[in-house]
JSON list of C-alpha atoms in Angstrom, two decimals:
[
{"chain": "A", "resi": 1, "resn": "UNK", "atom": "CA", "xyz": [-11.49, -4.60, -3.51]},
{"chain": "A", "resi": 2, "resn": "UNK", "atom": "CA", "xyz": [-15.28, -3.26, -4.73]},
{"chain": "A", "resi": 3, "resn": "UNK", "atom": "CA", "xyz": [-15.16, -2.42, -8.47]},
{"chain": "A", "resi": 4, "resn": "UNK", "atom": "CA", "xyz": [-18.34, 0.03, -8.28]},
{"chain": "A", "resi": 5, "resn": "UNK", "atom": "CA", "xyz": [-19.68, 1.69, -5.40]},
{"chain": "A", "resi": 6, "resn": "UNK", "atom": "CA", "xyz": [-23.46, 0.87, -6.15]},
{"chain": "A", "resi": 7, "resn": "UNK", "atom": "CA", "xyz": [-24.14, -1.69, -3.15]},
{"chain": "A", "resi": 8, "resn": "UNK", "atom": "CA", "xyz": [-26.70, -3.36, -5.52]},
{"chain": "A", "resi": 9, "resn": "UNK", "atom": "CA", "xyz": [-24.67, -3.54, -7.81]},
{"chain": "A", "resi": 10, "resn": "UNK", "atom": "CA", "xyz": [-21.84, -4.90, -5.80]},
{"chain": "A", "resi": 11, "resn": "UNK", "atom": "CA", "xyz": [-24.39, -7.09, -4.06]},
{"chain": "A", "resi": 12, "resn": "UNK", "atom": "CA", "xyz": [-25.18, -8.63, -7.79]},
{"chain": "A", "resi": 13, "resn": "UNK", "atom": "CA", "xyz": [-21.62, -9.65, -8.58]},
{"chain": "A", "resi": 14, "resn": "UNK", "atom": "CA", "xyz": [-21.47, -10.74, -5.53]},
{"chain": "A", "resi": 15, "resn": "UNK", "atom": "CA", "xyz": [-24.08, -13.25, -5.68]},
{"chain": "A", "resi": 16, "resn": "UNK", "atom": "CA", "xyz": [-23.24, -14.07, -9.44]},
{"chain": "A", "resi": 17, "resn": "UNK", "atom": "CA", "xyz": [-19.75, -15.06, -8.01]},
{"chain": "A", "resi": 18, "resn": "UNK", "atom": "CA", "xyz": [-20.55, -17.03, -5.39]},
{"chain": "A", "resi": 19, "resn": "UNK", "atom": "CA", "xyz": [-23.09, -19.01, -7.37]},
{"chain": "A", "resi": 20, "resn": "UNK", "atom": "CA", "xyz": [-20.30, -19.39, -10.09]},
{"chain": "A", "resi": 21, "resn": "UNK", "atom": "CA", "xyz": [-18.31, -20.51, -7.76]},
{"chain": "A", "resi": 22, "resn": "UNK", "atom": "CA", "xyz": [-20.60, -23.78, -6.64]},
{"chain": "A", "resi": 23, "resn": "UNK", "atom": "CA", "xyz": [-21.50, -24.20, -10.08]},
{"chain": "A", "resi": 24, "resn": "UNK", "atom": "CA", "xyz": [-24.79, -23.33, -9.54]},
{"chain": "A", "resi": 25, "resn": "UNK", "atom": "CA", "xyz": [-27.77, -22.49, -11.61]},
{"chain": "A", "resi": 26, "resn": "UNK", "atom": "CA", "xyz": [-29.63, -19.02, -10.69]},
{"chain": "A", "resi": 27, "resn": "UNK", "atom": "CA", "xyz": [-32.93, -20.82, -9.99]},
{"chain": "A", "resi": 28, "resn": "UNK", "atom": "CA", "xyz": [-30.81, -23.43, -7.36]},
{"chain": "A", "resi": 29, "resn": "UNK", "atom": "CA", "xyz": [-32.86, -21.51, -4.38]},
{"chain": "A", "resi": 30, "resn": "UNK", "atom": "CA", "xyz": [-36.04, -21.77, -6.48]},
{"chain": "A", "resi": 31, "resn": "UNK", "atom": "CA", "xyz": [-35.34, -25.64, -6.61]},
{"chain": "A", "resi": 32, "resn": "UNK", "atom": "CA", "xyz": [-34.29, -25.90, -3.20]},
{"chain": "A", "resi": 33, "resn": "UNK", "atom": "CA", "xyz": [-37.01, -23.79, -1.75]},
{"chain": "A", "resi": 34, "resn": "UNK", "atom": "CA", "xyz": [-39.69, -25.25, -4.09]},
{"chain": "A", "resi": 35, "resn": "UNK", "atom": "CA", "xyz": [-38.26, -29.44, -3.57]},
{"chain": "A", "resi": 36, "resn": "UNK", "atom": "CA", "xyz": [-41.10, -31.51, -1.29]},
{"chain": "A", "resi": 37, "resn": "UNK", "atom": "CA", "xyz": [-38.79, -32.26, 1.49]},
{"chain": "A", "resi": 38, "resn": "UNK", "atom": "CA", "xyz": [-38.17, -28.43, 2.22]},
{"chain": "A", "resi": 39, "resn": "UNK", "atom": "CA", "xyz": [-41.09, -26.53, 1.05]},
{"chain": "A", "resi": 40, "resn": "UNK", "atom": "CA", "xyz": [-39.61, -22.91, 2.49]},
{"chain": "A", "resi": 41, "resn": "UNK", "atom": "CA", "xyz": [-42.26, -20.74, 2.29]},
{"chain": "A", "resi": 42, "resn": "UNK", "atom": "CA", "xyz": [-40.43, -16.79, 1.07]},
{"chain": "A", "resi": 43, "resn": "UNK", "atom": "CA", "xyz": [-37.82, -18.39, -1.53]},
{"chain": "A", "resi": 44, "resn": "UNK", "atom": "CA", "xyz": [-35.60, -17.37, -2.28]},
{"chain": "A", "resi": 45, "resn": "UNK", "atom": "CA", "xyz": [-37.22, -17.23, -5.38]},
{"chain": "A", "resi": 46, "resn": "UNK", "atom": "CA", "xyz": [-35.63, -17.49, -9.08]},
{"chain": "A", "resi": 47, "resn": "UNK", "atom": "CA", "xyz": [-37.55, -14.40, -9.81]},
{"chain": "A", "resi": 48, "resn": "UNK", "atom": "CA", "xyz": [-35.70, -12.06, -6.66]},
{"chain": "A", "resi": 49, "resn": "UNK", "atom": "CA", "xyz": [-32.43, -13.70, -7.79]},
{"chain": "A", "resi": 50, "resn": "UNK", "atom": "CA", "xyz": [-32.58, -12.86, -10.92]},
{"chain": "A", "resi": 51, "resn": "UNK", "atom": "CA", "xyz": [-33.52, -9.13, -10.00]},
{"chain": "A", "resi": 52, "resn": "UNK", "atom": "CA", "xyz": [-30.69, -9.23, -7.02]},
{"chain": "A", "resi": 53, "resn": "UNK", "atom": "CA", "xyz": [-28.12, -10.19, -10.11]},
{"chain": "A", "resi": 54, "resn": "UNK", "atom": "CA", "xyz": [-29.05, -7.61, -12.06]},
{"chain": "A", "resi": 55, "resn": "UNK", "atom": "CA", "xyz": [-28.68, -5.12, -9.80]},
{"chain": "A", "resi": 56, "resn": "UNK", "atom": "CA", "xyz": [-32.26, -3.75, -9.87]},
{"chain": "A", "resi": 57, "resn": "UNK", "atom": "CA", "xyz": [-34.15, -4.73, -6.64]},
{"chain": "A", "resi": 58, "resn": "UNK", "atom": "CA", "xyz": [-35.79, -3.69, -3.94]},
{"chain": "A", "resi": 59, "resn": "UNK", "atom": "CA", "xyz": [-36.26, -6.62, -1.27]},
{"chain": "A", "resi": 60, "resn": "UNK", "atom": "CA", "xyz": [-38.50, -7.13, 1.55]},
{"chain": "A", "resi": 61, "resn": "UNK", "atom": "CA", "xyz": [-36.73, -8.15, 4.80]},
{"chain": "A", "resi": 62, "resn": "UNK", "atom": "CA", "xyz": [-38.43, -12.13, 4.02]},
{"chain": "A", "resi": 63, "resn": "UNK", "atom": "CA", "xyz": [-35.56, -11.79, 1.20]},
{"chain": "A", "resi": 64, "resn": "UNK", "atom": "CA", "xyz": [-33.01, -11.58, 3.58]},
{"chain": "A", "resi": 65, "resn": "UNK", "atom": "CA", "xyz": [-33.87, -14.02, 5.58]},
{"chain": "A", "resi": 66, "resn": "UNK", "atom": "CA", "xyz": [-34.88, -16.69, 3.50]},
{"chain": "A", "resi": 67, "resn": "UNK", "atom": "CA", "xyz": [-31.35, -16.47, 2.12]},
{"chain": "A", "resi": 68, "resn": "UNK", "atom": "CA", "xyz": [-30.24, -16.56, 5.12]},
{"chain": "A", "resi": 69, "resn": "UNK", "atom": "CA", "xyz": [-32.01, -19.66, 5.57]},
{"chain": "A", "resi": 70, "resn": "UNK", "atom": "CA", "xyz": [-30.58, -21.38, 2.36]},
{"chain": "A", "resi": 71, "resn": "UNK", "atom": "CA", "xyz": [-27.29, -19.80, 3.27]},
{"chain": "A", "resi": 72, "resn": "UNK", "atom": "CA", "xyz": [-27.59, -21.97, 6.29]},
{"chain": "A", "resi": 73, "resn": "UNK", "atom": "CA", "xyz": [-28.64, -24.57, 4.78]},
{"chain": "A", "resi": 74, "resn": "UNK", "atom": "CA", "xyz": [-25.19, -25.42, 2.73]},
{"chain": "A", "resi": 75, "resn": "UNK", "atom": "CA", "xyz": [-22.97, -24.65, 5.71]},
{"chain": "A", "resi": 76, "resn": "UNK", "atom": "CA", "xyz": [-24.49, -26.78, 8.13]},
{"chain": "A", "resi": 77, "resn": "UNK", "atom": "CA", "xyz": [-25.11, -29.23, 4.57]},
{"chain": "A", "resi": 78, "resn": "UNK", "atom": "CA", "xyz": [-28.97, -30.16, 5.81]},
{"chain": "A", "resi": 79, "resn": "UNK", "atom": "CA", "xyz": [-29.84, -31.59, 2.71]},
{"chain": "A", "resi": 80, "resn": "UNK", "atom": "CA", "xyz": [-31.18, -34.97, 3.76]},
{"chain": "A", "resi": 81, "resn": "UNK", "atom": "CA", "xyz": [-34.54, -33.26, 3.69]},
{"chain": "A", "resi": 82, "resn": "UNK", "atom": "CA", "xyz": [-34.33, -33.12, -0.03]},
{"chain": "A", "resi": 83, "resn": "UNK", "atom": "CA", "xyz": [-36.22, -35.63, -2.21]},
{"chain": "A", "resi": 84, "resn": "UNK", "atom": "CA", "xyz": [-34.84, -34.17, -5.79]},
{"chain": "A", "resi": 85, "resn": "UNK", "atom": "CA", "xyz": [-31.50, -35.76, -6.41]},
{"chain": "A", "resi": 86, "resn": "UNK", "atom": "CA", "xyz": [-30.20, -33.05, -8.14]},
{"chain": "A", "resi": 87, "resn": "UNK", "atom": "CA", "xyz": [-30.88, -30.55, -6.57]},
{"chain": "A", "resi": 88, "resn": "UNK", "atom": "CA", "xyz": [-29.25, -32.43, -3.25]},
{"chain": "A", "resi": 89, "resn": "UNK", "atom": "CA", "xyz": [-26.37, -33.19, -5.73]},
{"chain": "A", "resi": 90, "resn": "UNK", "atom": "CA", "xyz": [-25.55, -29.22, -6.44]},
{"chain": "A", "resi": 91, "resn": "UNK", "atom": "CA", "xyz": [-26.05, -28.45, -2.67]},
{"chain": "A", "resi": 92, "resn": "UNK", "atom": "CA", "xyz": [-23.52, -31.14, -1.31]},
{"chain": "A", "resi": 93, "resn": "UNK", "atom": "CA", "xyz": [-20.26, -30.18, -0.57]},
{"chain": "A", "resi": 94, "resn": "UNK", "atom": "CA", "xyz": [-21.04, -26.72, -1.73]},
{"chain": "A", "resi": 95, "resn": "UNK", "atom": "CA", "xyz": [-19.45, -23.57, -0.39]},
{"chain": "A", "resi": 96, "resn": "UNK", "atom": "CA", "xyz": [-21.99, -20.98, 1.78]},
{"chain": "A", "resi": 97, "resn": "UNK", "atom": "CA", "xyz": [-21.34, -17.41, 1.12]},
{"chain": "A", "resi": 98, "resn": "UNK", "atom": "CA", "xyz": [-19.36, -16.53, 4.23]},
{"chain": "A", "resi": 99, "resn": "UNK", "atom": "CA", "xyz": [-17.25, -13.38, 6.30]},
{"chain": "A", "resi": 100, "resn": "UNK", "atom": "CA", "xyz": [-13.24, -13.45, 5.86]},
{"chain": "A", "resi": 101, "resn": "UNK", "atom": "CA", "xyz": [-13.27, -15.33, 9.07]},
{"chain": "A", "resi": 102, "resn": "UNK", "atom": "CA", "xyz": [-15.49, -17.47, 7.41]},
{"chain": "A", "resi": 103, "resn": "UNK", "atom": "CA", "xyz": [-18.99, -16.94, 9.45]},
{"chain": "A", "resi": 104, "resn": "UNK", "atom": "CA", "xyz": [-21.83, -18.19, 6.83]},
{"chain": "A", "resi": 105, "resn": "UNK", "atom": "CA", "xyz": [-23.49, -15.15, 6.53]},
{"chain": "A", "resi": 106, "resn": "UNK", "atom": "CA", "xyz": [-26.74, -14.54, 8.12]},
{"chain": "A", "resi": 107, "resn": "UNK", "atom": "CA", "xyz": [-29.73, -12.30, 6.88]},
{"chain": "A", "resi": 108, "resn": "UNK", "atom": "CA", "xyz": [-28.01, -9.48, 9.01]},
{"chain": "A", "resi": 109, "resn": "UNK", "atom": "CA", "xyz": [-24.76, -10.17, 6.73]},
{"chain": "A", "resi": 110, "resn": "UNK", "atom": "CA", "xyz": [-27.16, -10.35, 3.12]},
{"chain": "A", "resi": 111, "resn": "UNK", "atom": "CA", "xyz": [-28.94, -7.06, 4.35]},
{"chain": "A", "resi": 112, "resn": "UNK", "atom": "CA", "xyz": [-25.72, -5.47, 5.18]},
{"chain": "A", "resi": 113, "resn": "UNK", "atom": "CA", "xyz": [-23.91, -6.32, 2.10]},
{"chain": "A", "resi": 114, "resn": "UNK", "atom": "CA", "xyz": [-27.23, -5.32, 0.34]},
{"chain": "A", "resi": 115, "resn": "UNK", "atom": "CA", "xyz": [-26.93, -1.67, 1.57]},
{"chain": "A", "resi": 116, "resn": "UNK", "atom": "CA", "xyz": [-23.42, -1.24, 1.61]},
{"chain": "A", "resi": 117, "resn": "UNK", "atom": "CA", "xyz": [-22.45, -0.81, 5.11]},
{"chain": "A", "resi": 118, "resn": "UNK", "atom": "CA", "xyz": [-20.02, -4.27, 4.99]},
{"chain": "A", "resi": 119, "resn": "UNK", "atom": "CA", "xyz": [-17.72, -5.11, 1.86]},
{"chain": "A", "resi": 120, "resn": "UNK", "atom": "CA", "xyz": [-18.31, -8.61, 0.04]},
{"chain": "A", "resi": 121, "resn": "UNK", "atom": "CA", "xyz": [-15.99, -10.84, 1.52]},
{"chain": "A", "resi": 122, "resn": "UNK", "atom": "CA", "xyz": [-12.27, -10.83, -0.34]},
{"chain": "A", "resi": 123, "resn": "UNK", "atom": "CA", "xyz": [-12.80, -14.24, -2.66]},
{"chain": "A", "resi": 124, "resn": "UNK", "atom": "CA", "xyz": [-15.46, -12.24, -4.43]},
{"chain": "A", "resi": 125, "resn": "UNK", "atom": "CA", "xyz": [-14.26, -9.27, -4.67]},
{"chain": "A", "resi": 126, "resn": "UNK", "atom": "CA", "xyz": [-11.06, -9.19, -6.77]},
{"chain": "A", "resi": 127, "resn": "UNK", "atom": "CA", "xyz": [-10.10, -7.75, -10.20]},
{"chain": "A", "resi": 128, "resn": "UNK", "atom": "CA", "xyz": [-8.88, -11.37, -11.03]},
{"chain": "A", "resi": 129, "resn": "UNK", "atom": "CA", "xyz": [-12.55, -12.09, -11.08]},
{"chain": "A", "resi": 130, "resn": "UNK", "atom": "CA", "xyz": [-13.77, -9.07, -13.45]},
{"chain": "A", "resi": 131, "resn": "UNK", "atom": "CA", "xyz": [-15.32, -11.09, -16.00]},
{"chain": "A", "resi": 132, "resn": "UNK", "atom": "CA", "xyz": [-17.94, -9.99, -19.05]},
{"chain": "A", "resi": 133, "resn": "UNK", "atom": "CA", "xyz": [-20.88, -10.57, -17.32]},
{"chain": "A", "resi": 134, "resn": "UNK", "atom": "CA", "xyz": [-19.10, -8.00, -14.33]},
{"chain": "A", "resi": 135, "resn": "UNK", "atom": "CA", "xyz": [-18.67, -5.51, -16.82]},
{"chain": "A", "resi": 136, "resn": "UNK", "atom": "CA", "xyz": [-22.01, -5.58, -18.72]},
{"chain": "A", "resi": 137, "resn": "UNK", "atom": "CA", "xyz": [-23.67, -5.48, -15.34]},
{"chain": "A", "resi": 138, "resn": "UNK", "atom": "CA", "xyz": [-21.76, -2.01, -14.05]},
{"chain": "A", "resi": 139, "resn": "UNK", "atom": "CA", "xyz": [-22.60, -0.27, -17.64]},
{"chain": "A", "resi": 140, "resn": "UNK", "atom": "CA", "xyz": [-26.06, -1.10, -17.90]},
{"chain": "A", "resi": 141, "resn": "UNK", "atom": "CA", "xyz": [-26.16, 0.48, -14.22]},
{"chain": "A", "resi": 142, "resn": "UNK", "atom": "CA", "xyz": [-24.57, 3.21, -15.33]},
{"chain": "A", "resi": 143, "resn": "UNK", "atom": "CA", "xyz": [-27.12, 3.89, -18.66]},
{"chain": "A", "resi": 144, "resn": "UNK", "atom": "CA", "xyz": [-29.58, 3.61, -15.97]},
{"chain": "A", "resi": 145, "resn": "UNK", "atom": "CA", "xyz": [-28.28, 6.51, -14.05]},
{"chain": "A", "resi": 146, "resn": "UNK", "atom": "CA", "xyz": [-28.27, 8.42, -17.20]},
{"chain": "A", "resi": 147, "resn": "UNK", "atom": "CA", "xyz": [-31.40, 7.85, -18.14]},
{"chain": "A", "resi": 148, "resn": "UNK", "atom": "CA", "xyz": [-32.32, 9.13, -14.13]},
{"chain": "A", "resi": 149, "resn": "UNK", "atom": "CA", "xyz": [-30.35, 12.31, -14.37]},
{"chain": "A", "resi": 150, "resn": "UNK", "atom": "CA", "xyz": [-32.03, 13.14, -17.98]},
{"chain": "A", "resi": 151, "resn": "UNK", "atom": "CA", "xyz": [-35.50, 12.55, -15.98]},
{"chain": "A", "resi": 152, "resn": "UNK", "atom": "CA", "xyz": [-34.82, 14.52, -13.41]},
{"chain": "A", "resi": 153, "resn": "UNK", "atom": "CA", "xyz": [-33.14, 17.27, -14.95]},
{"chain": "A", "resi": 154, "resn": "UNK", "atom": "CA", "xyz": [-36.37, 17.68, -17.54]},
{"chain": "A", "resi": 155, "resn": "UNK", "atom": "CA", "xyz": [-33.69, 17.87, -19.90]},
{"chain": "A", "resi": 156, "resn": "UNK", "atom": "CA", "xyz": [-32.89, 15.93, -23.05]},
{"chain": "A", "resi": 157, "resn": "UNK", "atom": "CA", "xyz": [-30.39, 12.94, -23.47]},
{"chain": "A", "resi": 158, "resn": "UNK", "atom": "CA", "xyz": [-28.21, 15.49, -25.20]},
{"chain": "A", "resi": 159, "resn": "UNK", "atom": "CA", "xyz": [-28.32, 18.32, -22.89]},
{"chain": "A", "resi": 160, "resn": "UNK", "atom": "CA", "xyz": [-27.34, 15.58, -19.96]},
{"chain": "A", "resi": 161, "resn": "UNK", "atom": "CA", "xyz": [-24.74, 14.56, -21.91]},
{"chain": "A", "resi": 162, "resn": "UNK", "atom": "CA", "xyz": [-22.58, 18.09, -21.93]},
{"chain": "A", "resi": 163, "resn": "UNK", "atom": "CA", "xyz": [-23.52, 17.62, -18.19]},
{"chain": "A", "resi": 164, "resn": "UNK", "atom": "CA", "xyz": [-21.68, 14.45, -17.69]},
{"chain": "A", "resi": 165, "resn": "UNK", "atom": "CA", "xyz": [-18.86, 15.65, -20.64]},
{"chain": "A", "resi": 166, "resn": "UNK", "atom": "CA", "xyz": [-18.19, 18.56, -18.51]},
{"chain": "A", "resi": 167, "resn": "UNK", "atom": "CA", "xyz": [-17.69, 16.60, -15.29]},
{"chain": "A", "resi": 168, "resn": "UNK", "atom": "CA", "xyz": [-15.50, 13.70, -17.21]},
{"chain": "A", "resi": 169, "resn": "UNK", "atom": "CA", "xyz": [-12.85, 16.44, -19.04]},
{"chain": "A", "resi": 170, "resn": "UNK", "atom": "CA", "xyz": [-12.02, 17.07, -15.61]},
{"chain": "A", "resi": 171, "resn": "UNK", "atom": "CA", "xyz": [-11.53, 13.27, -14.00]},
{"chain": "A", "resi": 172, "resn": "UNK", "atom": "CA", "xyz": [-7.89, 12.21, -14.09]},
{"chain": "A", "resi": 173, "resn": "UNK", "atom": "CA", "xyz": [-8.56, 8.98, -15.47]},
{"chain": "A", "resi": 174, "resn": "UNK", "atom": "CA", "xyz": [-10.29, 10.22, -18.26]},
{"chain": "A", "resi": 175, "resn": "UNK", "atom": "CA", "xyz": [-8.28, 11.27, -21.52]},
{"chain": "A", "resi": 176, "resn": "UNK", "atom": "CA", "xyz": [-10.48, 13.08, -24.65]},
{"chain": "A", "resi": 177, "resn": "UNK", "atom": "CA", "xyz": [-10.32, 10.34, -26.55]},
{"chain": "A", "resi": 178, "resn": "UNK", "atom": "CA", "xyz": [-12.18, 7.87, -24.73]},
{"chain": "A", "resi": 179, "resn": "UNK", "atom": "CA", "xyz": [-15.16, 10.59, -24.40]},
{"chain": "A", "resi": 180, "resn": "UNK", "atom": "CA", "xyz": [-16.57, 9.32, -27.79]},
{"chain": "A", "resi": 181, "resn": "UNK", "atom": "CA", "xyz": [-16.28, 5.71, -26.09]},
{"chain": "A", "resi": 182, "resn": "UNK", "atom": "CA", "xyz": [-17.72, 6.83, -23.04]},
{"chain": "A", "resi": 183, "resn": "UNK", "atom": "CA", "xyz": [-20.99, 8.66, -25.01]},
{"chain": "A", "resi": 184, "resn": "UNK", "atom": "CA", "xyz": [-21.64, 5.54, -27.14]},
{"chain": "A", "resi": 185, "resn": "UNK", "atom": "CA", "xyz": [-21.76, 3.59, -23.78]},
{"chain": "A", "resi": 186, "resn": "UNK", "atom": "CA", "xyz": [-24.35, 5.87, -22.23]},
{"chain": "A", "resi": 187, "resn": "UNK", "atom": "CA", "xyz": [-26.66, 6.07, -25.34]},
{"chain": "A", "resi": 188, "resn": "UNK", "atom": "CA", "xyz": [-26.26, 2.18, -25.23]},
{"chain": "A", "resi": 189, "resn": "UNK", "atom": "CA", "xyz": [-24.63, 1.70, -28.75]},
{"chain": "A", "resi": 190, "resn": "UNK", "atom": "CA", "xyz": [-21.68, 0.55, -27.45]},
{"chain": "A", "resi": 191, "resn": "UNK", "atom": "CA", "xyz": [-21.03, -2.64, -25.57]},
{"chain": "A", "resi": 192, "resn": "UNK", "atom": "CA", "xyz": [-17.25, -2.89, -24.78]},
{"chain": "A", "resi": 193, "resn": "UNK", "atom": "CA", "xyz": [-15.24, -6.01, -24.18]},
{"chain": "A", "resi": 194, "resn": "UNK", "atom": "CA", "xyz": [-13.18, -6.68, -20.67]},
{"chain": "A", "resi": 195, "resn": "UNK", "atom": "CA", "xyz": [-10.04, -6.07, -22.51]},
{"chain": "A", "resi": 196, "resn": "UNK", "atom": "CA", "xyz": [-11.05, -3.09, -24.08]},
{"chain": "A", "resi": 197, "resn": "UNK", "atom": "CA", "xyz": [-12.17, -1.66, -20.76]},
{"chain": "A", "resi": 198, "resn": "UNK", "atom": "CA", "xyz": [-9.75, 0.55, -19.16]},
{"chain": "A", "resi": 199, "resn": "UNK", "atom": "CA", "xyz": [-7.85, -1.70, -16.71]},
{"chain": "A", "resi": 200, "resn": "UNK", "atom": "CA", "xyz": [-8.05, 1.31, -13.94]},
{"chain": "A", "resi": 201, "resn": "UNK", "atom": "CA", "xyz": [-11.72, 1.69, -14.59]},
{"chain": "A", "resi": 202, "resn": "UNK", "atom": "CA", "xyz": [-12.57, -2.09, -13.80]},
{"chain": "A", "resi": 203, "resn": "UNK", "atom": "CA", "xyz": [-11.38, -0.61, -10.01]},
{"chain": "A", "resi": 204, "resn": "UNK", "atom": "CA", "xyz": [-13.21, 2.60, -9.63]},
{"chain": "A", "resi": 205, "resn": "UNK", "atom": "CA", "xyz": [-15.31, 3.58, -12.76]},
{"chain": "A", "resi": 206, "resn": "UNK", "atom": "CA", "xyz": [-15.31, 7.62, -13.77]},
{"chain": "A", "resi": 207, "resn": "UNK", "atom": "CA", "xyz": [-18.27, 6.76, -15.43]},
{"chain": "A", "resi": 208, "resn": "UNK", "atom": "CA", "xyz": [-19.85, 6.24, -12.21]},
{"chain": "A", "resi": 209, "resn": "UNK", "atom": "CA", "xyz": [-18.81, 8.35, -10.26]},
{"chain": "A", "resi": 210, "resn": "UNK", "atom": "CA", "xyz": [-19.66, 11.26, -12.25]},
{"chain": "A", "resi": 211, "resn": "UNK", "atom": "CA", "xyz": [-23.32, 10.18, -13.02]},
{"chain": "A", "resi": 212, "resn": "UNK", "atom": "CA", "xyz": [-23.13, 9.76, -9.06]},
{"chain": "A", "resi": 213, "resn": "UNK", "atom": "CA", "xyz": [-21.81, 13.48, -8.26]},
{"chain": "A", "resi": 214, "resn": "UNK", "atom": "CA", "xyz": [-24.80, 14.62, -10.54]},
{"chain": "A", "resi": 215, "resn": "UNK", "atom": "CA", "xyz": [-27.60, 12.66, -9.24]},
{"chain": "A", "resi": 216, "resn": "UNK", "atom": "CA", "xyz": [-26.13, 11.18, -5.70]}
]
């Protein structure tokens, strides 16, 4: 099940699960790349992962394929390259990111998932696994869409905010008395909790998709 339907932004919890998952570090392709035995020349770098996790990135296709290329890496476990111990220690016996019908994904897979034209595969994509970091990541996405309508509207933070008002009276899942709520999140002086984030919002945000029917 996606939670948001921003592919970066379901690309970015994506990632930050399956690295979670391995116990993993977010510069482990940094180290890996970077380690003697291996020098891979595109990354993945610690500085792209950290942009893919937050959501706010704009690869090059050597992205893709040099994760890919670590992807491959953990499934087929060629780590006897490696001359940093720990680095070999995190990789071993570590889970690649992979289909349902568990095919290690490939930088056709990464670039799909990337742009939204596959879903993350199941393990990664349940509400069981809607955690803080999850949240944070979809409402700082959606203070950046604000922030994009107000631009290109010409308008003021105000004046986009009877905008989005307007459009959220009329979503179902939307009672008046979360609109303060919702307003504080926008102007970014509000940080909610997991559990006092709408359960039915963690699914399919009216946040979202009202910032996205304004400025698709």
């Amino acid at each position: 099940m996606q939670l948001i339907d921003d592919p970066k932004v379901v690309f970015a919890l994506t990632l930050k699960r399956w690295f979670k998952a391995n116990g993993w570090p977010q510069a482990i392709t940094d180290n890996w790349a970077k380690d003697p035995g291996v020098q891979a020349p595109t990354g993945p770098w610690a500085s792209q992962v950290c942009g893919a996790m937050k959501g706010d990135f704009h690869p090059r296709v050597e992205f893709f394929l040099a994760f890919a290329k670590f992807n491959d890496a953990v499934a087929q476990q060629q780590l006897k390259a490696i001359q940093v111990r720990k680095v070999r220690d995190r990789l071993t016996n570590a889970l690649p990111l992979t289909t349902d019908n568990g095919q290690p994904y490939g930088a056709t897979e990464f670039f799909q998932l990337f742009t939204g034209l596959i879903e993350p595969p199941m393990q990664f994509a349940h509400d069981s696994q809607f955690e803080q970091s999850d949240l944070d990541d979809i409402l700082k996405a959606c203070q950046d869409k604000f922030r994009a309508l107000a631009l290109a509207q010409m308008c003021s933070r105000a004046e986009a905010w009877q905008m989005v008002r307007e459009r959220l009276e009329q979503h179902p899942e939307v009672s008046a008395d979360q609109l303060p709520m919702i307003q504080e999140i926008l102007a970014g002086l509000a940080s909610p909790t997991v559990d006092e984030y709408p359960a039915s919002w963690k699914q399919s945000d009216p946040i979202k998709e009202v910032l996205s029917e304004l400025l698709p």
